[in-house]
Coordinates of C-alpha atoms in Angstrom, one line a residue:
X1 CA -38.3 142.8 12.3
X2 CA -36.1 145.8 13.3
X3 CA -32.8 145.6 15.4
X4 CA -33.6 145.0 18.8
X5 CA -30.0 146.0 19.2
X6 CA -30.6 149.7 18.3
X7 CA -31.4 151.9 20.8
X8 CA -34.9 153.9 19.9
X9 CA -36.6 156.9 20.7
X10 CA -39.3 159.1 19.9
X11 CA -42.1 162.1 21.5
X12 CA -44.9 159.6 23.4
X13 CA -47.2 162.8 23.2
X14 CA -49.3 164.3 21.0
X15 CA -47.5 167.6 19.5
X16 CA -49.0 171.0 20.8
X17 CA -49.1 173.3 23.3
X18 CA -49.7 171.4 27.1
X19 CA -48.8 171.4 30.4
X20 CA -46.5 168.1 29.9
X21 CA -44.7 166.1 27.3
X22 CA -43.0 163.1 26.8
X23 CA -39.8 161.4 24.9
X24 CA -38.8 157.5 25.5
X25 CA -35.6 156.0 25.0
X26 CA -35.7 152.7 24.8
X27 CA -32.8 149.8 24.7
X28 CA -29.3 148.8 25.6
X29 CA -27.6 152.4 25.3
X30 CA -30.7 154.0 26.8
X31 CA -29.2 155.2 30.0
X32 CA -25.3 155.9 28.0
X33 CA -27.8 158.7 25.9
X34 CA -29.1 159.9 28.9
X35 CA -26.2 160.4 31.2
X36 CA -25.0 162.8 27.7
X37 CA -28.0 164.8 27.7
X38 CA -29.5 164.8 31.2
X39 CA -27.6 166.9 34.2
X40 CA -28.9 166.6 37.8
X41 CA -27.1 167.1 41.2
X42 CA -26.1 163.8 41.8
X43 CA -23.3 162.5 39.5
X44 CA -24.2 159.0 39.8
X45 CA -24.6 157.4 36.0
X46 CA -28.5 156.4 35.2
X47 CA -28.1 152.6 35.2
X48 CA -26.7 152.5 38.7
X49 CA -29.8 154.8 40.0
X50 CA -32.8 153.2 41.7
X51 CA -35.0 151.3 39.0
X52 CA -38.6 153.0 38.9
X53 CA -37.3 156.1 40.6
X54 CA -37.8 159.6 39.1
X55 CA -34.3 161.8 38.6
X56 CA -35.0 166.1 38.5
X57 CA -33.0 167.8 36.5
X58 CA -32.3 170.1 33.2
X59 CA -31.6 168.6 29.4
X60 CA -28.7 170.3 28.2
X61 CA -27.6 170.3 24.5
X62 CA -23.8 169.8 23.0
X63 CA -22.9 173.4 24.8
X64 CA -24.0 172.9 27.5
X65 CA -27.1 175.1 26.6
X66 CA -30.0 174.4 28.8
X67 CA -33.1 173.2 26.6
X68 CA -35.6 172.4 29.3
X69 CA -36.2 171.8 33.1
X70 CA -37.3 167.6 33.3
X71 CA -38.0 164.8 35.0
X72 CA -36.2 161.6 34.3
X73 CA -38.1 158.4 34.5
X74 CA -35.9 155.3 35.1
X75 CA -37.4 151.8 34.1
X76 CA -34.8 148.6 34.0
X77 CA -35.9 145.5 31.9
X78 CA -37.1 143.6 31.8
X79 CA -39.4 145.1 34.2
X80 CA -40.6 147.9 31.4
X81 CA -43.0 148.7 28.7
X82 CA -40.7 147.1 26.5
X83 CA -38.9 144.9 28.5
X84 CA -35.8 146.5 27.9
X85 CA -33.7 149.5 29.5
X86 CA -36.0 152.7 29.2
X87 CA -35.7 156.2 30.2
X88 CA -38.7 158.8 29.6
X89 CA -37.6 162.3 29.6
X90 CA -40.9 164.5 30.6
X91 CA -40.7 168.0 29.9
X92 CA -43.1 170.9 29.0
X93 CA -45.4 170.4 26.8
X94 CA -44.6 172.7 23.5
X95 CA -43.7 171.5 20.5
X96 CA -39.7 173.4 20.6
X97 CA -39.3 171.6 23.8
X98 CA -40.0 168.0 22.6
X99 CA -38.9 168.2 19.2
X100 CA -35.3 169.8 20.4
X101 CA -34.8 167.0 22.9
X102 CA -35.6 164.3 20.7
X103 CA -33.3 165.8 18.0
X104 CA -30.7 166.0 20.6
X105 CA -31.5 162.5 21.7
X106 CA -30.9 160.9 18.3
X107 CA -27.7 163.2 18.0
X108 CA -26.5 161.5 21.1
X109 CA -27.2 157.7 19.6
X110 CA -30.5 156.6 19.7
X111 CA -32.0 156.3 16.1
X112 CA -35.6 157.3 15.3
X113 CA -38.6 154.7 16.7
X114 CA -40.8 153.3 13.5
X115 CA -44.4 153.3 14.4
X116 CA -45.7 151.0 17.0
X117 CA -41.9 149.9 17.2
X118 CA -42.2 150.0 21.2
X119 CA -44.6 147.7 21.8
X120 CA -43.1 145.8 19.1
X121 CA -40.1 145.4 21.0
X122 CA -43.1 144.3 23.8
X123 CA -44.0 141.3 21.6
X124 CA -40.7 139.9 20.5
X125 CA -39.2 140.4 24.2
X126 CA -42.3 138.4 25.4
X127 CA -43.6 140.6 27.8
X128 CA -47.1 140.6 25.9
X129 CA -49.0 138.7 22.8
X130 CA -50.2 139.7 19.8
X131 CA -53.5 139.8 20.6
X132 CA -52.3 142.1 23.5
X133 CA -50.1 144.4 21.4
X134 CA -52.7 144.9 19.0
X135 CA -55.4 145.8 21.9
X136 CA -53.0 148.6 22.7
X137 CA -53.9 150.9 20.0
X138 CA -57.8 149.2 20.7
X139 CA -57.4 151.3 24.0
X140 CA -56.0 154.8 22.8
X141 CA -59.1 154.4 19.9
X142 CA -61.3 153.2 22.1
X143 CA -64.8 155.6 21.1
X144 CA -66.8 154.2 24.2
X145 CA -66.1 152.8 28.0
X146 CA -67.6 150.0 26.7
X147 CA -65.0 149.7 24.0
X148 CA -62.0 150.5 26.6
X149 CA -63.3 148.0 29.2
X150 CA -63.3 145.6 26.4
X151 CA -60.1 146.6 24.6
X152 CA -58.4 146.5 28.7
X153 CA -60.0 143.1 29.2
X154 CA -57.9 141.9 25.7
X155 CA -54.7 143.8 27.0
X156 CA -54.8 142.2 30.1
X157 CA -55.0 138.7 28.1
X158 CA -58.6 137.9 28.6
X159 CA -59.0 136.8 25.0
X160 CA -55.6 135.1 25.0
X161 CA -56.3 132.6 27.8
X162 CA -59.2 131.0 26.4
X163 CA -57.4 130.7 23.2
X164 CA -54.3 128.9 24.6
X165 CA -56.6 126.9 26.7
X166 CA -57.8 125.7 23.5
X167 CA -54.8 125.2 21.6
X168 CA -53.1 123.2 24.9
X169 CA -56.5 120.9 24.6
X170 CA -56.0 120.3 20.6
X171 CA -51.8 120.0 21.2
X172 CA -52.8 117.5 23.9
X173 CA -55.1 115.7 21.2
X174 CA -52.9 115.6 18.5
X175 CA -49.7 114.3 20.7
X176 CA -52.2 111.2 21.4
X177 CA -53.4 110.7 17.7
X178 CA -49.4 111.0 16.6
X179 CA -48.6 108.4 19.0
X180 CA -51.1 105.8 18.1
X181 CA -50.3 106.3 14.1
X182 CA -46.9 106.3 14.9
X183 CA -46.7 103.3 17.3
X184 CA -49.9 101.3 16.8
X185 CA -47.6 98.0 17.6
X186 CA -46.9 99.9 21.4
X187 CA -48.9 98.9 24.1
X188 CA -50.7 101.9 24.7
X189 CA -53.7 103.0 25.9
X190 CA -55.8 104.4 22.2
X191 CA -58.3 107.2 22.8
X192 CA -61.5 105.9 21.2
X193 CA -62.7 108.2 17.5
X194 CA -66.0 108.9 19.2
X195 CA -64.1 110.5 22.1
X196 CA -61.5 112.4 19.3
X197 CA -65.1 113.5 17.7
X198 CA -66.6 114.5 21.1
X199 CA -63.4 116.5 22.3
X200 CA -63.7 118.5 18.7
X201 CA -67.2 119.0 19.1
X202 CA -66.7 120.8 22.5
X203 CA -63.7 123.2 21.1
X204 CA -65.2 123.5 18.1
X205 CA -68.8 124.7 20.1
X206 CA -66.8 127.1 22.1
X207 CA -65.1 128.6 19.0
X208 CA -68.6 129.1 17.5
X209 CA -70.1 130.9 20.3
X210 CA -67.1 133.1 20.0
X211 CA -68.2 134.1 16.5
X212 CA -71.4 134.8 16.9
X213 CA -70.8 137.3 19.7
X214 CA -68.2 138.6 17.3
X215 CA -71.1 141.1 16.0
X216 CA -71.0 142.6 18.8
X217 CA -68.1 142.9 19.8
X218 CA -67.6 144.5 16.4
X219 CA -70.0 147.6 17.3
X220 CA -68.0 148.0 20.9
X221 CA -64.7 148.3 19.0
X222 CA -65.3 150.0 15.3
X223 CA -68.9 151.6 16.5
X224 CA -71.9 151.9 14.3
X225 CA -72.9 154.1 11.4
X226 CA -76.2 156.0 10.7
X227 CA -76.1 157.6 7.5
X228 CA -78.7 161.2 8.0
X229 CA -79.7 162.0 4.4
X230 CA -82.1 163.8 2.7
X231 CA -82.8 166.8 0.4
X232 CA -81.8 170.3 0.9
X233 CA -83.3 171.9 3.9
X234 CA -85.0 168.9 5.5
X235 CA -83.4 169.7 8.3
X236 CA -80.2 167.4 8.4
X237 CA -77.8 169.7 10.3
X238 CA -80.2 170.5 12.6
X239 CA -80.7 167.1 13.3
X240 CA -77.3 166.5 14.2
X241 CA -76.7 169.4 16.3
X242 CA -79.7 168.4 18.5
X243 CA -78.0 164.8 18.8
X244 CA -75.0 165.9 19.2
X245 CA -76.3 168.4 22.0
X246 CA -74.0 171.2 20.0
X247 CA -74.0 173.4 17.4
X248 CA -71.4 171.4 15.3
X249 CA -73.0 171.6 11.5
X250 CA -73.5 175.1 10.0
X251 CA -77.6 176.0 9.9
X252 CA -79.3 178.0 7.5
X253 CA -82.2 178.9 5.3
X254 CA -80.0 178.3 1.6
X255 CA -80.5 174.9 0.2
X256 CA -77.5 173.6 -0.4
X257 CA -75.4 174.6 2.8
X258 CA -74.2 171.3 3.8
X259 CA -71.8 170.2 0.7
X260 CA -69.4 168.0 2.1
X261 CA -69.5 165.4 5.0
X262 CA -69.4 165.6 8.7
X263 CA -68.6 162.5 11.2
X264 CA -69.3 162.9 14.7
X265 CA -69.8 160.8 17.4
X266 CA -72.3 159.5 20.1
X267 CA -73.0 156.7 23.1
X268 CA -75.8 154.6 23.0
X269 CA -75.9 152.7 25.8
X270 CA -72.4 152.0 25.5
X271 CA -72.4 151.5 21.7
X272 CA -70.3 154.4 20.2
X273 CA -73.0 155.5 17.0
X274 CA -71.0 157.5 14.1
X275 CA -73.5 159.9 13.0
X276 CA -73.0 161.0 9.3
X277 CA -74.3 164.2 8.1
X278 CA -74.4 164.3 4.1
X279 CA -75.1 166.7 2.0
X280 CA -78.9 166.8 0.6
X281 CA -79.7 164.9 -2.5
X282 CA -80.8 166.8 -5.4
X283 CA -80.7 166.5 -9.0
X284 CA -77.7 170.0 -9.6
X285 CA -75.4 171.8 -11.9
X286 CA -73.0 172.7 -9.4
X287 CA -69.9 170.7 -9.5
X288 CA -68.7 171.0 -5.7
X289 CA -72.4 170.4 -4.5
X290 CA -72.6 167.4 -7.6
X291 CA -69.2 165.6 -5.8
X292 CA -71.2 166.3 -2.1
X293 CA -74.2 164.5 -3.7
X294 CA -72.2 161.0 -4.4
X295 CA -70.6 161.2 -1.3
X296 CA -73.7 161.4 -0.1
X297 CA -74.9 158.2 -1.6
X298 CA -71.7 156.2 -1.3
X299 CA -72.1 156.4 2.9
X300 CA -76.4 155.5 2.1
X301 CA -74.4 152.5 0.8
X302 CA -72.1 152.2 3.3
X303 CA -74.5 152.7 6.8
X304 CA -75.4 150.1 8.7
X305 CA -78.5 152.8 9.9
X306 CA -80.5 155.5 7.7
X307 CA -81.9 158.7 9.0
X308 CA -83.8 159.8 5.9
X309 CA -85.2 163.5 7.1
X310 CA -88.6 164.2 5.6
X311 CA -89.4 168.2 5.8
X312 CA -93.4 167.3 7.1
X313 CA -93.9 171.0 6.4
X314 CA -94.1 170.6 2.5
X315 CA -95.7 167.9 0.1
X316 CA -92.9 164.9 -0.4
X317 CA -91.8 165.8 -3.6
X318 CA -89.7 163.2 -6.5
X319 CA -86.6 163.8 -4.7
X320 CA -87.7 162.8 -1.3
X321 CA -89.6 159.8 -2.9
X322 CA -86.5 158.8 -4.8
X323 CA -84.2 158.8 -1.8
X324 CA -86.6 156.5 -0.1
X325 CA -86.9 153.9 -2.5
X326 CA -82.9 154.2 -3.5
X327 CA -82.8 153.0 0.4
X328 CA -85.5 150.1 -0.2
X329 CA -84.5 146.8 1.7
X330 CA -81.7 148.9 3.8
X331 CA -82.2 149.4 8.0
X332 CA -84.0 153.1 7.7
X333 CA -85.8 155.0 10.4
X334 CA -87.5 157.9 8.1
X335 CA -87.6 161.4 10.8
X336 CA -90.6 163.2 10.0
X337 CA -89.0 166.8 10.7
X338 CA -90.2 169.9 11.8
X339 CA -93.8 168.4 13.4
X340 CA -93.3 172.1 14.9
X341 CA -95.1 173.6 11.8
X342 CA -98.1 172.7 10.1
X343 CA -98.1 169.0 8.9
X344 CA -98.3 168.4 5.0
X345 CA -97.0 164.9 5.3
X346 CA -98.2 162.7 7.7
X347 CA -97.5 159.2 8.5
X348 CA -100.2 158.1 6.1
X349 CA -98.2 159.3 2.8
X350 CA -95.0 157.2 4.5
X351 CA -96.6 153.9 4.9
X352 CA -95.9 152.7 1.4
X353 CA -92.5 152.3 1.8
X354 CA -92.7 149.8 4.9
X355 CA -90.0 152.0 7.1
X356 CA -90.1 153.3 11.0
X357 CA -91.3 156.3 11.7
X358 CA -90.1 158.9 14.3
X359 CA -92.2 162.3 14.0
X360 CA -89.8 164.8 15.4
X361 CA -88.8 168.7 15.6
X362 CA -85.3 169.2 15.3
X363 CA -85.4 173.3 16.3
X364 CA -87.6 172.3 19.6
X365 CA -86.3 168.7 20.3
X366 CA -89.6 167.4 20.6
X367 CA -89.6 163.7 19.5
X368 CA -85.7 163.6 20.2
X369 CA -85.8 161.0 22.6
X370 CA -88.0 158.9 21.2
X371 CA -85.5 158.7 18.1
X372 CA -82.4 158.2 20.3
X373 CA -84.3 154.7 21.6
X374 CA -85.8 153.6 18.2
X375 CA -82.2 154.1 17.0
X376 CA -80.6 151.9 19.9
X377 CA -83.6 149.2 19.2
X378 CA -82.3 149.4 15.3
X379 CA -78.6 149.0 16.8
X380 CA -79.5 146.3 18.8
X381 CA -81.0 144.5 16.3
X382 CA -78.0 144.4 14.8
X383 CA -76.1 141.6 17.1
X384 CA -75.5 143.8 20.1
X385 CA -75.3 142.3 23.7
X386 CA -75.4 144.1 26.6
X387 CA -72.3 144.4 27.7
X388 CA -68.5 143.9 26.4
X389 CA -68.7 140.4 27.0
X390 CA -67.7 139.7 23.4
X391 CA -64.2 138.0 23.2
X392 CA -63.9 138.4 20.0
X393 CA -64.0 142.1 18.5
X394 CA -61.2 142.8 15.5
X395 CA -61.7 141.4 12.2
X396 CA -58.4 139.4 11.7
X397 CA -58.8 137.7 15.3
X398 CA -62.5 136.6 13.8
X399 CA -61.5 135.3 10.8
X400 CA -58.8 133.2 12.4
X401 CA -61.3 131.2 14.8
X402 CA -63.3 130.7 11.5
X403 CA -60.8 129.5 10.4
X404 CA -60.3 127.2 12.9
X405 CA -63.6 126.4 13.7
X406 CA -63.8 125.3 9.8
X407 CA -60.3 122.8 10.5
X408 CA -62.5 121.4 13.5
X409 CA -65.2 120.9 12.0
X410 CA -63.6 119.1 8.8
X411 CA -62.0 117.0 11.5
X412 CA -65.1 115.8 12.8
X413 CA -66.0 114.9 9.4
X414 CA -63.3 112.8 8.2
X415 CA -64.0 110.7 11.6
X416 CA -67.5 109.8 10.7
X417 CA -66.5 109.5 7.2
X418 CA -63.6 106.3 8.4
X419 CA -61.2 108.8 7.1
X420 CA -57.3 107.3 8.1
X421 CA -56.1 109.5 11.4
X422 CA -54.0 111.5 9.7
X423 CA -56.4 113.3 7.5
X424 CA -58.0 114.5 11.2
X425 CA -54.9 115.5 12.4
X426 CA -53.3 117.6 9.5
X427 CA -56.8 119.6 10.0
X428 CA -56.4 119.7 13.8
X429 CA -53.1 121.2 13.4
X430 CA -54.2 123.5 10.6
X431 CA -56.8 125.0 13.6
X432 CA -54.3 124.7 16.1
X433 CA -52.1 127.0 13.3
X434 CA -54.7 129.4 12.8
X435 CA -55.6 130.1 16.4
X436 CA -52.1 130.5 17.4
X437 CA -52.1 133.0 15.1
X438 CA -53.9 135.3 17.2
X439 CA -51.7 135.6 19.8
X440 CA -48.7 135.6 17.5
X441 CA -47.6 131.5 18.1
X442 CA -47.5 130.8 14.5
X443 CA -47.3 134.3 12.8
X444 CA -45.5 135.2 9.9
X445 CA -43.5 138.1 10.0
X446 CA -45.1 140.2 7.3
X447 CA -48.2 139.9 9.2
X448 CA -46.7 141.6 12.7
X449 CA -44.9 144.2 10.6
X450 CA -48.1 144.5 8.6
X451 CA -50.2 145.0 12.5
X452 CA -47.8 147.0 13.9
X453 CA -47.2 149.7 10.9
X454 CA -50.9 150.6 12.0
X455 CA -49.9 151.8 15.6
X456 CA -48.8 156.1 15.6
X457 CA -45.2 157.4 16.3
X458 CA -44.2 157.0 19.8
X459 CA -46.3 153.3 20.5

């Protein structure tokens, strides 16, 4: 963990040429840096203004050099993002600007923020939970509304109240087992080992339920993948233009064009869809277009969708057949491209290979909307619910309530198996352990540091 004592600060906004930007200061000597850098009309010192008010004034440098004309954003703990003294300086937007104020800022005593060190500061002053922290950086990557109403729902604790609901349940459960092991000559009311099994069964049921909307929540958060491969010319690029509803990938008549990979992104019915364009397969001698060809087939390994583009214009030749069946057993919806001219292949010379077919014209759009709902009906196959209901969508948070699901369930198991108490409870605490966690209960410190060195500069 870093010094809480230290006094932090760094630019909040991305670097480039806007209307605004943003530097916070954040800690016990936030307002002493201030009241050096930060000139207004009224002489009054920083911490003895109104809390949540906004100051006007200039930033002025050692001497006493304007730098920029500001606002001054006062926010006391712990009522604050951090739950600590913080002042956000908000100036125009160019790069000079920000980076000559925070410079001047550090000069004046604050030291430079670590990545995702303010909401750090967030979680060990209390004012949010780990599972909360880490949906903050779920919000700025959100790639859907879907995924932000979800990643929202998480920050505001959604997620976190069911599991301390279930942890209170199991602490509750365990305090009663420790009693009767501990006192079994006390006259004491014991809670009867079918009830211990039924109350497992329950939590262990609603941990399980979790998990497998986990898959979906999944897609919200991270997306989905759909690989668009093919040879040279089948009309790849073109594809993703049309999709894309831009001309984003370069189009033209040379094989060969596309060499490298492009990822852009879509919304299917709330689903964000990362659509791959790789370069077409052939058999070449040209080492930059040879390096684009395993690319090519790393992602065909990698998608959780195949476009494979068939030019229906020419005979299929080895190379088309040979992507098909490198792709055999895999979720594929082969695009019969460029219906538009006269057909060569038709869907008869397809059906061997067992896959969807979507006849199409990527230069018209003809068939384009047909694809776009045979692709949602292949992403929804794969888990999808409607709606961010999922609880559960970041892969550490879903391998901790295996985790504990697993405990539960071994705890149930050494019941019916006349198993001594305390082989039920070392398991019940092992899932109370595991969900705790989550919310950053029973977390070891390399973990947070390890979560929050994720977050950018300025979180």
């Amino acid at each position: 963990m870093y010094d809480t004592a230290d006094t932090i600060a760094a630019i909040t906004t991305p670097l480039g040429e806007s209307g605004i930007g943003a530097v916070r200061i954040s800690g016990p000597g936030a307002y002493a840096v201030g009241d050096k850098i930060f000139k207004s009309k009224s002489e009054v010192p920083l911490k003895e203004r109104r809390d949540r008010s906004i100051q006007y004034g200039t930033i002025v440098d050692e001497n006493g050099t304007c730098i920029d004309e500001v606002l001054a954003l006062i926010m006391k703990g712990p009522h604050s993002y951090t739950a600590e003294d913080v002042l956000e300086i908000q100036c125009h937007g160019g790069r000079e600007a920000l980076e000559s104020i925070l410079q001047l800022i550090l000069r004046s005593g604050a030291r430079m923020a670590n990545p995702g060190e303010f909401t750090e500061r967030a979680f060990v002053n209390g004012r949010i939970d780990l599972a909360q922290a880490e949906a903050v950086m779920d919000v700025i990557q959100a790639k859907s509304r879907a995924g932000l109403t979800s990643a929202v729902s998480q920050l505001e604790g959604r997620l976190s109240k069911v599991i301390n609901k279930t942890r209170n349940e199991l602490t509750e459960l365990v305090t009663r087992l420790e009693v009767m092991i501990d006192y079994p000559e006390e006259d004491l009311e014991d809670i009867a080992v079918p009830d211990v099994s039924g109350a497992l069964k329950g939590m262990q049921k609603k941990l399980q339920h979790m998990l497998e909307e986990s898959q979906s929540g999944r897609m919200i958060r991270d997306g989905v993948m759909a690989a668009i491969a093919g040879t040279p010319n089948a009309g790849k690029s073109s594809l993703l233009n049309r999709l894309l509803q831009e001309e984003r990938a370069i189009v033209t008549d040379v094989p060969g064009t596309t060499r490298d990979v492009l990822e852009e992104w879509i919304t299917l019915r709330g689903i964000p869809v990362c659509l791959v364009d790789t370069a077409g397969i052939r058999e070449t001698d040209d080492t930059v277009e040879k390096i684009g060809v395993s690319r090519a087939r790393q992602y065909l390994d990698r998608a959780d969708i195949i476009l494979a583009v068939i030019d229906s214009s020419r005979p299929l030749t080895e190379e088309d057949k040979d992507i098909l069946q490198s792709v055999a057993g895999k979720n594929v919806i082969v695009v019969l491209n460029k219906t538009d001219l006269p057909p060569v292949v038709t869907s008869k010379d397809l059906s061997p290979y067992g896959f969807l077919l979507c006849p199409i014209s990527a230069s018209t759009g003809k068939g384009l909307d047909e694809l776009k709902d045979m692709l949602l009906q292949e992403v929804l196959k794969g888990g999808f619910t409607d709606g961010p209901s999922a609880l559960l969508t970041n892969t550490r948070h879903i391998e901790l309530v295996r985790q504990s699901a697993e405990a539960l369930n071994r705890a149930q198991q050494s019941l019916q198996d006349g198993m001594p108490l305390d082989c039920a409870v070392v398991d019940i605490r092992q899932a109370w352990d595991a969900l705790g966690s989550i919310t950053g209960d029973t977390v070891h410190d390399d973990i947070v540091e390890e979560i929050f060195s994720r977050f950018c500069l300025g979180k």
